[in-house]
Coordinates of C-alpha atoms and ligand atoms in Angstrom, one line a residue:
M17 CA -1.3 12.8 -13.9
I18 CA 1.0 10.1 -15.3
E19 CA 3.7 8.8 -13.0
A20 CA 7.1 8.3 -14.6
A21 CA 10.6 7.2 -13.4
I22 CA 14.1 7.9 -14.6
Y23 CA 16.7 5.1 -14.7
G24 CA 20.1 6.9 -14.3
Y25 CA 20.6 10.5 -13.1
G26 CA 23.6 11.4 -15.2
N27 CA 23.8 14.1 -17.9
I28 CA 20.8 13.0 -19.9
G29 CA 18.7 11.7 -17.0
S30 CA 19.0 15.0 -15.1
G31 CA 18.2 16.7 -18.4
V32 CA 15.0 14.7 -18.7
A33 CA 13.9 15.8 -15.2
E34 CA 14.7 19.4 -16.2
V35 CA 12.7 19.2 -19.5
I36 CA 9.7 17.7 -17.7
E37 CA 9.9 20.4 -15.1
K38 CA 10.4 23.4 -17.4
N39 CA 8.0 22.4 -20.2
Q40 CA 5.3 20.8 -18.0
D41 CA 2.5 22.9 -19.5
R42 CA 3.5 22.0 -23.1
I43 CA 3.9 18.4 -22.1
E44 CA 0.4 18.3 -20.4
K45 CA -1.2 19.8 -23.5
A46 CA 0.6 17.4 -25.8
A47 CA 0.1 14.3 -23.7
G48 CA -3.4 15.0 -22.5
Q49 CA -2.3 14.9 -18.9
G50 CA 0.6 16.0 -16.8
V51 CA 3.7 13.9 -16.3
H52 CA 5.3 13.6 -12.9
V53 CA 8.7 12.0 -12.1
K54 CA 8.0 9.8 -9.1
Y55 CA 11.3 8.0 -8.8
V56 CA 14.9 8.4 -10.0
L57 CA 17.0 5.2 -9.9
D58 CA 20.7 5.7 -9.3
L59 CA 23.4 4.0 -7.2
R60 CA 24.8 7.4 -6.1
E61 CA 23.4 9.8 -3.5
F62 CA 22.7 13.4 -4.5
E63 CA 22.8 15.2 -1.1
G64 CA 21.4 18.7 -1.3
D65 CA 19.8 18.1 -4.7
P66 CA 15.9 18.0 -4.7
V67 CA 16.2 14.7 -6.6
Q68 CA 17.3 13.0 -3.4
E69 CA 13.7 12.7 -2.3
K70 CA 12.8 10.6 -5.3
L71 CA 16.0 8.6 -5.3
V72 CA 15.8 4.8 -5.1
H73 CA 18.6 2.3 -5.4
D74 CA 16.4 -0.8 -6.1
V75 CA 14.8 -1.1 -9.5
D76 CA 12.1 -3.3 -8.1
V77 CA 10.6 -0.4 -6.2
I78 CA 9.8 1.2 -9.5
V79 CA 8.9 -2.0 -11.4
N80 CA 6.5 -3.1 -8.6
D81 CA 4.8 0.3 -8.3
P82 CA 1.6 0.0 -10.4
E83 CA 1.3 3.8 -10.5
V84 CA 4.5 4.2 -12.6
K85 CA 3.6 3.9 -16.3
I86 CA 6.6 5.3 -18.1
I87 CA 10.3 4.8 -17.6
C88 CA 13.0 7.0 -19.1
E89 CA 16.1 4.8 -19.5
T90 CA 19.2 7.0 -19.6
M91 CA 21.7 4.7 -17.9
G92 CA 23.7 3.9 -21.1
G93 CA 25.5 0.6 -21.7
N94 CA 24.1 -2.9 -21.9
E95 CA 23.8 -4.1 -18.4
P96 CA 22.0 -3.5 -16.1
A97 CA 20.0 -1.4 -18.6
Y98 CA 18.9 -4.5 -20.5
T99 CA 17.7 -6.4 -17.5
F100 CA 16.0 -3.3 -16.0
T101 CA 14.3 -2.4 -19.3
K102 CA 13.0 -6.0 -19.7
K103 CA 11.6 -5.9 -16.2
A104 CA 9.8 -2.6 -16.9
L105 CA 8.3 -3.8 -20.3
M106 CA 7.2 -7.1 -18.8
A107 CA 5.4 -5.1 -16.1
G108 CA 3.6 -3.2 -18.9
K109 CA 5.5 0.0 -18.5
S110 CA 6.6 1.9 -21.6
V111 CA 10.3 2.6 -21.8
C112 CA 11.8 5.7 -23.6
T113 CA 15.5 5.4 -24.0
S114 CA 18.6 7.3 -25.2
N115 CA 20.7 4.2 -24.9
K116 CA 22.0 3.4 -28.5
E117 CA 24.1 0.5 -27.3
L118 CA 21.1 -1.3 -25.9
V119 CA 18.9 -0.4 -28.8
A120 CA 21.5 -1.6 -31.3
N121 CA 22.0 -4.9 -29.4
H122 CA 18.4 -5.8 -28.4
G123 CA 16.1 -3.4 -30.2
A124 CA 14.0 -6.0 -32.0
E125 CA 13.7 -8.2 -28.9
L126 CA 12.6 -5.3 -26.7
I127 CA 10.0 -4.0 -29.2
K128 CA 8.6 -7.6 -29.3
I129 CA 8.4 -7.7 -25.5
A130 CA 6.7 -4.3 -25.5
E131 CA 4.2 -5.6 -28.0
E132 CA 3.4 -8.7 -25.9
H133 CA 2.7 -6.5 -22.9
R134 CA 0.8 -3.7 -24.7
C135 CA 3.3 -1.0 -24.0
N136 CA 6.0 0.7 -26.0
Y137 CA 9.8 0.7 -26.4
F138 CA 10.7 4.1 -27.9
F139 CA 14.3 5.2 -28.7
E140 CA 14.2 8.6 -30.5
A141 CA 17.1 9.9 -28.5
S142 CA 19.4 7.0 -29.4
V143 CA 20.3 8.5 -32.8
G144 CA 20.9 12.1 -33.7
G145 CA 20.3 13.5 -30.2
G146 CA 17.6 16.2 -30.7
I147 CA 17.0 15.4 -34.4
P148 CA 13.7 13.6 -34.7
I149 CA 15.0 11.0 -37.2
I150 CA 13.5 7.8 -35.6
R151 CA 9.9 9.2 -35.6
T152 CA 10.4 10.5 -39.1
L153 CA 11.4 7.0 -40.4
N154 CA 8.6 5.3 -38.4
S155 CA 5.8 7.6 -39.3
A156 CA 6.4 10.5 -41.8
L157 CA 8.3 8.2 -44.2
K158 CA 6.5 5.0 -43.5
Q159 CA 5.1 4.9 -47.0
E160 CA 8.5 5.2 -48.6
N161 CA 10.9 2.6 -49.7
I162 CA 14.1 4.0 -48.1
L163 CA 16.9 3.6 -50.6
S164 CA 19.7 5.1 -48.6
I165 CA 20.6 6.8 -45.4
S166 CA 23.9 8.6 -44.9
G167 CA 24.9 11.1 -42.3
I168 CA 27.1 12.6 -39.7
V169 CA 25.8 11.0 -36.5
N170 CA 28.7 11.6 -34.1
G171 CA 29.1 15.1 -32.7
T172 CA 32.5 14.5 -31.1
T173 CA 34.2 13.4 -34.2
N174 CA 32.6 16.1 -36.3
Y175 CA 33.9 18.7 -33.9
I176 CA 37.4 17.2 -34.1
L177 CA 37.3 17.0 -37.9
T178 CA 36.0 20.6 -38.3
K179 CA 38.8 21.9 -36.0
M180 CA 41.4 19.9 -38.0
E181 CA 40.0 21.4 -41.2
K182 CA 39.5 25.0 -40.2
D183 CA 42.4 25.5 -37.7
G184 CA 44.9 23.0 -39.2
A185 CA 45.2 21.5 -35.7
A186 CA 46.5 17.9 -35.1
F187 CA 44.1 15.1 -34.1
D188 CA 45.6 14.6 -30.6
E189 CA 45.6 18.3 -29.8
V190 CA 41.9 18.8 -30.8
L191 CA 40.8 15.7 -29.0
R192 CA 42.5 17.0 -25.8
E193 CA 40.7 20.4 -26.2
A194 CA 37.4 18.7 -26.9
Q195 CA 37.8 16.7 -23.7
E196 CA 38.6 19.8 -21.7
K197 CA 35.5 21.5 -23.1
G198 CA 33.4 18.4 -22.1
F199 CA 32.5 17.6 -25.8
A200 CA 34.5 14.4 -25.8
E201 CA 34.3 11.6 -23.2
R202 CA 37.3 10.9 -21.0
N203 CA 37.5 7.6 -22.8
P204 CA 36.9 8.7 -26.4
E205 CA 37.4 5.4 -28.0
A206 CA 33.7 4.7 -28.9
D207 CA 33.5 8.1 -30.7
V208 CA 36.9 8.3 -32.4
E209 CA 37.0 4.7 -33.5
G210 CA 33.5 5.0 -35.0
Y211 CA 31.8 2.5 -32.7
D212 CA 29.2 5.0 -31.6
A213 CA 28.3 5.9 -35.2
C214 CA 28.3 2.2 -36.1
R215 CA 25.6 1.5 -33.5
K216 CA 23.6 4.5 -34.7
I217 CA 23.7 3.4 -38.4
A218 CA 22.8 -0.2 -37.3
I219 CA 19.6 1.2 -35.7
L220 CA 18.8 3.3 -38.7
S221 CA 19.5 0.4 -41.1
S222 CA 17.3 -1.9 -39.1
L223 CA 14.4 0.6 -39.3
M224 CA 15.1 0.9 -43.0
S225 CA 15.1 -2.8 -43.7
G226 CA 12.5 -3.9 -41.1
K227 CA 15.1 -6.5 -40.0
T228 CA 18.1 -6.5 -37.7
V229 CA 21.3 -5.1 -39.0
D230 CA 23.8 -6.4 -36.5
Y231 CA 26.3 -3.6 -35.7
K232 CA 29.1 -6.3 -35.4
D233 CA 28.7 -7.0 -39.1
I234 CA 29.2 -3.3 -40.1
Y235 CA 32.5 -2.2 -41.6
T236 CA 33.7 0.5 -39.2
E237 CA 36.7 2.8 -39.5
G238 CA 37.3 5.8 -37.2
I239 CA 39.2 9.0 -37.6
T240 CA 42.4 8.3 -35.6
K241 CA 44.5 7.9 -38.7
L242 CA 43.6 11.2 -40.3
T243 CA 46.2 14.0 -40.3
T244 CA 46.4 17.7 -41.0
T245 CA 48.1 16.8 -44.3
D246 CA 45.0 14.8 -45.4
F247 CA 43.1 18.0 -44.9
L248 CA 45.5 20.1 -46.9
Y249 CA 45.0 17.7 -49.8
A250 CA 41.2 17.9 -49.2
E251 CA 41.4 21.7 -49.4
K252 CA 43.4 21.5 -52.6
M253 CA 40.6 19.3 -54.1
E254 CA 37.9 21.7 -52.7
M255 CA 36.6 18.9 -50.6
T256 CA 36.5 18.0 -47.0
V257 CA 36.7 14.8 -44.9
K258 CA 33.7 13.7 -42.8
L259 CA 33.1 10.6 -40.8
L260 CA 30.0 9.2 -42.6
A261 CA 27.7 6.5 -41.5
M262 CA 26.0 5.1 -44.5
S263 CA 23.5 2.4 -45.5
R264 CA 22.3 1.8 -49.0
Q265 CA 20.1 -0.8 -50.6
T266 CA 22.0 -2.7 -53.3
Q267 CA 21.1 -5.8 -55.3
E268 CA 23.3 -7.8 -53.0
G269 CA 21.7 -6.5 -49.8
Y270 CA 22.3 -3.5 -47.6
L271 CA 25.7 -1.9 -48.0
T272 CA 26.4 -0.4 -44.6
M273 CA 29.6 1.2 -43.3
V274 CA 31.2 3.9 -41.1
T275 CA 34.2 5.5 -42.6
P276 CA 36.0 8.8 -43.2
M277 CA 35.0 10.0 -46.6
L278 CA 36.1 12.8 -48.9
I279 CA 33.1 14.8 -49.9
G280 CA 32.6 17.8 -52.2
P281 CA 30.7 21.1 -51.7
E282 CA 27.7 19.8 -53.7
N283 CA 27.1 17.4 -50.8
P284 CA 25.1 19.2 -48.1
L285 CA 26.9 17.2 -45.4
C286 CA 30.1 19.1 -46.4
S287 CA 28.9 22.2 -44.5
V288 CA 27.8 20.4 -41.4
N289 CA 30.3 21.6 -38.8
G290 CA 31.2 21.3 -35.2
V291 CA 29.1 19.2 -32.9
F292 CA 26.1 19.3 -35.3
N293 CA 24.7 16.1 -36.9
A294 CA 22.9 15.8 -40.2
I295 CA 21.2 12.7 -41.7
S296 CA 20.3 12.5 -45.3
V297 CA 17.5 10.1 -46.3
K298 CA 16.6 9.1 -49.8
G299 CA 13.1 7.6 -50.4
N300 CA 12.0 6.0 -53.7
M301 CA 9.2 8.5 -54.1
L302 CA 10.4 11.3 -51.9
G303 CA 13.9 11.6 -53.3
D304 CA 16.4 13.3 -51.0
S305 CA 15.6 14.8 -47.7
M306 CA 17.9 16.0 -44.9
Y307 CA 17.6 16.4 -41.1
Y308 CA 19.9 18.6 -39.2
G309 CA 20.4 19.6 -35.6
R310 CA 22.2 19.1 -32.3
G311 CA 23.2 15.4 -32.2
A312 CA 24.4 15.4 -28.7
G313 CA 24.2 17.3 -25.4
K314 CA 22.1 17.2 -22.3
L315 CA 18.9 19.1 -23.3
P316 CA 18.6 18.2 -27.0
T317 CA 18.9 14.6 -26.1
A318 CA 16.6 14.9 -23.1
S319 CA 14.1 16.7 -25.2
A320 CA 14.0 13.7 -27.6
V321 CA 13.4 11.3 -24.6
V322 CA 10.6 13.5 -23.4
A323 CA 9.1 13.5 -26.9
D324 CA 8.8 9.7 -26.5
V325 CA 7.3 10.1 -23.0
V326 CA 4.6 12.3 -24.6
E327 CA 3.9 9.7 -27.3
A328 CA 3.9 6.9 -24.6
A329 CA 1.4 8.9 -22.6
R330 CA -0.9 9.6 -25.5
F331 CA -1.0 5.9 -26.5
M332 CA -1.1 4.4 -23.0
G333 CA -2.4 0.8 -23.1
T334 CA -1.7 0.5 -26.9
H335 CA 1.4 -0.8 -28.6
L336 CA 2.5 1.3 -31.6
P337 CA 4.1 -1.1 -34.0
I338 CA 7.7 -0.5 -35.1
D339 CA 8.8 -2.5 -38.2
W340 CA 11.9 -4.1 -36.8
S341 CA 12.1 -7.9 -36.6
E342 CA 14.8 -10.1 -35.1
E343 CA 15.4 -11.7 -38.5
K344 CA 18.9 -10.7 -39.8
A345 CA 19.0 -8.4 -42.8
V346 CA 21.2 -9.5 -45.7
L347 CA 24.2 -7.2 -46.0
A348 CA 26.2 -6.6 -49.2
K349 CA 29.8 -7.7 -49.1
M350 CA 32.1 -4.7 -48.6
P351 CA 34.9 -5.9 -50.9
L352 CA 32.5 -5.9 -53.9
S353 CA 31.4 -2.2 -53.3
R354 CA 32.8 0.2 -55.8
R355 CA 34.1 3.8 -55.5
R356 CA 37.1 6.1 -56.1
F357 CA 39.9 6.3 -53.6
F358 CA 42.3 9.0 -52.7
V359 CA 45.8 7.6 -52.1
R360 CA 48.9 9.3 -50.8
L361 CA 52.0 7.9 -52.3
D362 CA 55.7 8.3 -51.6
R363 CA 57.1 9.9 -54.8
N364 CA 60.5 8.3 -54.6
K365 CA 59.1 4.8 -54.3
V366 CA 56.0 5.1 -56.5
P367 CA 56.5 7.4 -59.5
E368 CA 53.3 8.7 -61.1
A369 CA 53.4 6.3 -64.0
R370 CA 53.5 3.4 -61.5
A371 CA 50.3 4.7 -59.8
A372 CA 48.5 4.7 -63.1
A373 CA 49.8 1.2 -63.9
E374 CA 48.7 0.0 -60.5
F375 CA 45.3 1.7 -60.1
G376 CA 44.3 2.7 -63.6
N377 CA 44.0 6.1 -65.1
G378 CA 43.4 8.6 -62.4
R379 CA 44.3 12.1 -61.3
V380 CA 47.5 13.3 -59.6
V381 CA 47.3 16.0 -56.9
F382 CA 50.4 17.8 -55.7
L383 CA 50.9 19.7 -52.5
E384 CA 53.6 22.3 -52.3
Q385 CA 54.1 21.6 -48.6
C386 CA 54.9 17.9 -49.3
P387 CA 57.3 17.6 -52.2
D388 CA 58.2 14.0 -51.4
E389 CA 54.8 12.7 -52.0
Y390 CA 51.7 13.2 -54.1
G391 CA 48.0 12.3 -54.0
Y392 CA 46.3 10.1 -56.6
I393 CA 42.6 9.8 -57.2
T394 CA 41.9 6.4 -58.6
P395 CA 39.2 5.6 -61.1
V396 CA 36.1 3.8 -59.7
M397 CA 37.2 0.3 -58.5
S398 CA 36.1 -2.3 -56.1
E399 CA 37.1 -2.2 -52.4
G400 CA 38.6 -5.7 -52.7
E401 CA 40.7 -4.9 -55.8
F402 CA 41.9 -1.6 -54.3
A403 CA 42.8 -3.1 -51.0
E404 CA 44.9 -5.8 -52.6
K405 CA 46.9 -3.3 -54.6
F406 CA 47.2 -0.7 -51.8
E407 CA 48.4 -3.2 -49.2
K408 CA 51.1 -4.6 -51.5
L409 CA 52.4 -1.3 -52.6
D410 CA 55.6 -0.2 -50.9
G411 CA 55.4 3.6 -50.7
A412 CA 51.6 3.8 -50.1
I413 CA 51.2 6.3 -47.2
T414 CA 47.5 6.3 -46.6
R415 CA 44.1 6.2 -48.4
I416 CA 40.7 7.9 -47.9
R417 CA 37.5 6.7 -49.6
M418 CA 35.8 9.2 -51.9
E419 CA 32.1 9.6 -52.2
E420 CA 30.6 8.0 -55.3
Ligands
HSE10 N1 29.3 10.7 -28.0 C1 28.1 11.0 -28.8 C2 28.5 12.0 -29.9 C3 27.0 11.4 -28.0 O1 29.5 12.7 -29.8 O2 27.7 12.2 -30.8 C4 25.7 11.4 -28.6 O3 25.3 10.1 -29.0

C-alpha cells in the first residue's frame, strides 16, 4: 500500500479523495499496489466529515512522515503551495498537482528539484481538466515536432460565449447565471480576462518548446468586451467567436496568445460548446489531432490528478524526465503577426469607401438590426499596422481577430 496525502480539501482535493476511494480496485491494478490517503492538509476543520480523522494543519507532519510517498497538491495559487511543494519534492515525495498558476510560474524549477531528488512533479490536471493533454504531449507525441497548439482551455468563458451565441444573452447576464450555477467563480476575473487560459497555454507552449514560455510575456485578451451584436455579425458570416489560446512555431519564435477569435464551421473548435474544452495539436509528422472533454469540474479534474498518482506509484524511486528547462523560449513579436480582422465601423463617420482606403480591399457586412454601422473584414495585415489604423480611426467601434 502506498501512503499519499492531499494538500487542500476544496472542490478538487475532496474529488481526489473520492476518486481514490471509489476506484480503488482500478487504481490498485494500474499502480501495482493500493493507494491510501493518510493525511489531508487544510486550515479548516471538517466536523462530521470522515476526513476529519486525517486532517492536519501543519505541512511538516506530512513532509516528515517517511511513509508518505505521494502528495496531491490541490490548494491552488502560488503560496503556500510553492513552499509546500518544494518541501515535499526535497523530501523525495512525488507531487501531483492541478495548480496551473504554480506550474506556469515554477514548472521548470519544480521538475528540476524532482529530478534531483529522484521523484516526480506531475501536472496533468493543470490544463484541460480531465483531458489527458499533458501526458499526450510528454509521451504519445514525444517523437513529434509540435508545430502548433490551439484550443479552448477555459470552460467558464466557453459556457458564457455559447450562451451569448445560442440565446442572444448579454455578457453580464450570462456571467451572473454561470455564477449562480457554480460554473463561474465568485471572482471571475481570471477566467473572463483570459488569465487562466494564458497560464494554461504557457504550460502547453513550454512543453512544446522544451523551454519556459513565461505567461507574463503572452498577449492576453479576455471576453469582457464582446457583445450580443458581435454574435449577430458572427452568425451573418456563418462563424462564431471563441476564446482561443494559441501557440505556433514561426521563424521569429513562438507566437503565443489568448484572444477572442472569429472561427468558421470548418474549424472543429467551432462546435465545442458549453463548459467543454478542446485542444488541437499539429505535429510535423502527425498532422492535426484534437483532444476533447470536460475541462473543469471536481471529478474530471480529480481523475487527472489520480492518473498522475498512479504514474508516480508505478515509477516510485525513478524520475521520469519532462522536457521543460528554465531557459526562456524565444517568442515572436505580436505586432508582426498577420491575419484578417473584423472591424465594426460607425457608418456616419466612416463610409465604406473610407474603410477600403484605410484597411485595403476587404468585405462589407451589413446587419439589418444595426443600420448605423457595418462590419468590415480586412485583408490579411500585420497586427501592428492594423492597430495603428484602428486606434486612430474616429468611428471604429470594435474589432475581433479572425482565424488565418
Ligand atoms: N476556471 C477554470 C475553467 C477551471 O473555467 O476552465 C479549470 O481550470
